[in-house]
Amino acid sequence: SCASCHTDNPAAQGKHAKTEKIIKPMAPAANPGRFTDAAKVAKWFKRNCNDVLERECSAQEKGDVMTYLMGVGSK
């Protein structure tokens, strides 16, 4: 699952399950630069969807993830 690297709190720092590389928070409230580069966003959605779901995510799934993350930590 996503939480295996990103933790169950998207506003917290995560760590890659295999490499132990630090992963900055997913939530823009905690990491304002998270979704500012469209090419990086597309690259990581492709890679992580394939790793977690063993397929590419649909536009609806990507939108659902973005909507959720945009709401984490916002008031």
PDB file of C-alpha atoms in Angstrom:
ATOM      1  CA  SER A   1       0.000   0.000   0.000  1.00  0.00           C
ATOM      2  CA  CYS A   2       0.985   3.648  -0.266  1.00  0.00           C
ATOM      3  CA  ALA A   3       1.382   3.821   3.520  1.00  0.00           C
ATOM      4  CA  SER A   4       4.239   1.312   3.467  1.00  0.00           C
ATOM      5  CA  CYS A   5       6.478   4.145   2.239  1.00  0.00           C
ATOM      6  CA  HIS A   6       4.432   7.302   2.791  1.00  0.00           C
ATOM      7  CA  THR A   7       3.055   6.410   6.266  1.00  0.00           C
ATOM      8  CA  ASP A   8      -0.613   6.639   7.196  1.00  0.00           C
ATOM      9  CA  ASN A   9      -0.224  10.391   7.734  1.00  0.00           C
ATOM     10  CA  PRO A  10       0.320  12.195   4.396  1.00  0.00           C
ATOM     11  CA  ALA A  11       1.532  15.283   6.274  1.00  0.00           C
ATOM     12  CA  ALA A  12       4.442  13.295   7.731  1.00  0.00           C
ATOM     13  CA  GLN A  13       7.771  12.378   6.206  1.00  0.00           C
ATOM     14  CA  GLY A  14       8.009   8.826   4.902  1.00  0.00           C
ATOM     15  CA  LYS A  15      10.772   6.374   4.060  1.00  0.00           C
ATOM     16  CA  HIS A  16      11.085   4.070   1.046  1.00  0.00           C
ATOM     17  CA  ALA A  17      10.420   0.489   2.142  1.00  0.00           C
ATOM     18  CA  LYS A  18      13.465  -0.971   0.348  1.00  0.00           C
ATOM     19  CA  THR A  19      16.023   1.828  -0.004  1.00  0.00           C
ATOM     20  CA  GLU A  20      15.083   3.667   3.211  1.00  0.00           C
ATOM     21  CA  LYS A  21      15.412   6.954   1.296  1.00  0.00           C
ATOM     22  CA  ILE A  22      13.506   9.773   3.013  1.00  0.00           C
ATOM     23  CA  ILE A  23      10.309  10.803   1.218  1.00  0.00           C
ATOM     24  CA  LYS A  24       8.978  14.316   1.795  1.00  0.00           C
ATOM     25  CA  PRO A  25       5.351  14.586   2.929  1.00  0.00           C
ATOM     26  CA  MET A  26       2.692  13.962   0.278  1.00  0.00           C
ATOM     27  CA  ALA A  27       0.271  16.600   1.560  1.00  0.00           C
ATOM     28  CA  PRO A  28       0.814  20.051   0.006  1.00  0.00           C
ATOM     29  CA  ALA A  29      -0.012  21.635   3.383  1.00  0.00           C
ATOM     30  CA  ALA A  30       3.216  20.067   4.722  1.00  0.00           C
ATOM     31  CA  ASN A  31       5.169  20.160   1.442  1.00  0.00           C
ATOM     32  CA  PRO A  32       3.997  23.091  -0.734  1.00  0.00           C
ATOM     33  CA  GLY A  33       6.161  22.042  -3.698  1.00  0.00           C
ATOM     34  CA  ARG A  34       4.700  18.520  -3.903  1.00  0.00           C
ATOM     35  CA  PHE A  35       2.497  18.992  -6.991  1.00  0.00           C
ATOM     36  CA  THR A  36       4.132  21.965  -8.724  1.00  0.00           C
ATOM     37  CA  ASP A  37       5.980  20.022 -11.457  1.00  0.00           C
ATOM     38  CA  ALA A  38       3.507  18.275 -13.788  1.00  0.00           C
ATOM     39  CA  ALA A  39       6.174  15.999 -15.308  1.00  0.00           C
ATOM     40  CA  LYS A  40       7.255  14.751 -11.868  1.00  0.00           C
ATOM     41  CA  VAL A  41       3.643  14.211 -10.811  1.00  0.00           C
ATOM     42  CA  ALA A  42       2.965  12.134 -13.946  1.00  0.00           C
ATOM     43  CA  LYS A  43       6.195  10.151 -13.478  1.00  0.00           C
ATOM     44  CA  TRP A  44       5.470   9.291  -9.850  1.00  0.00           C
ATOM     45  CA  PHE A  45       1.810   8.444 -10.434  1.00  0.00           C
ATOM     46  CA  LYS A  46       2.880   6.064 -13.201  1.00  0.00           C
ATOM     47  CA  ARG A  47       5.610   4.436 -11.129  1.00  0.00           C
ATOM     48  CA  ASN A  48       3.684   4.162  -7.865  1.00  0.00           C
ATOM     49  CA  CYS A  49       0.403   3.031  -9.432  1.00  0.00           C
ATOM     50  CA  ASN A  50       2.279   0.265 -11.240  1.00  0.00           C
ATOM     51  CA  ASP A  51       4.090  -0.728  -8.030  1.00  0.00           C
ATOM     52  CA  VAL A  52       0.992  -0.702  -5.806  1.00  0.00           C
ATOM     53  CA  LEU A  53      -1.836  -1.623  -8.199  1.00  0.00           C
ATOM     54  CA  GLU A  54       0.178  -3.399 -10.911  1.00  0.00           C
ATOM     55  CA  ARG A  55      -1.429  -1.087 -13.497  1.00  0.00           C
ATOM     56  CA  GLU A  56      -1.664   2.587 -14.326  1.00  0.00           C
ATOM     57  CA  CYS A  57      -4.119   4.651 -12.312  1.00  0.00           C
ATOM     58  CA  SER A  58      -7.163   6.057 -14.044  1.00  0.00           C
ATOM     59  CA  ALA A  59      -7.707   9.805 -14.240  1.00  0.00           C
ATOM     60  CA  GLN A  60     -10.466   9.387 -11.634  1.00  0.00           C
ATOM     61  CA  GLU A  61      -8.098   7.593  -9.229  1.00  0.00           C
ATOM     62  CA  LYS A  62      -5.406  10.246  -9.666  1.00  0.00           C
ATOM     63  CA  GLY A  63      -7.981  12.957  -9.048  1.00  0.00           C
ATOM     64  CA  ASP A  64      -9.252  11.184  -5.942  1.00  0.00           C
ATOM     65  CA  VAL A  65      -5.718  10.944  -4.528  1.00  0.00           C
ATOM     66  CA  MET A  66      -5.001  14.606  -5.308  1.00  0.00           C
ATOM     67  CA  THR A  67      -8.309  15.739  -3.786  1.00  0.00           C
ATOM     68  CA  TYR A  68      -7.623  13.754  -0.620  1.00  0.00           C
ATOM     69  CA  LEU A  69      -4.054  15.023  -0.278  1.00  0.00           C
ATOM     70  CA  MET A  70      -5.068  18.647  -0.909  1.00  0.00           C
ATOM     71  CA  GLY A  71      -7.449  18.382   2.051  1.00  0.00           C
ATOM     72  CA  VAL A  72      -4.941  16.937   4.523  1.00  0.00           C
ATOM     73  CA  GLY A  73      -3.857  19.596   6.976  1.00  0.00           C
ATOM     74  CA  SER A  74      -5.932  22.364   5.413  1.00  0.00           C
ATOM     75  CA  LYS A  75      -8.516  24.238   7.439  1.00  0.00           C
TER      76      LYS A  75
END
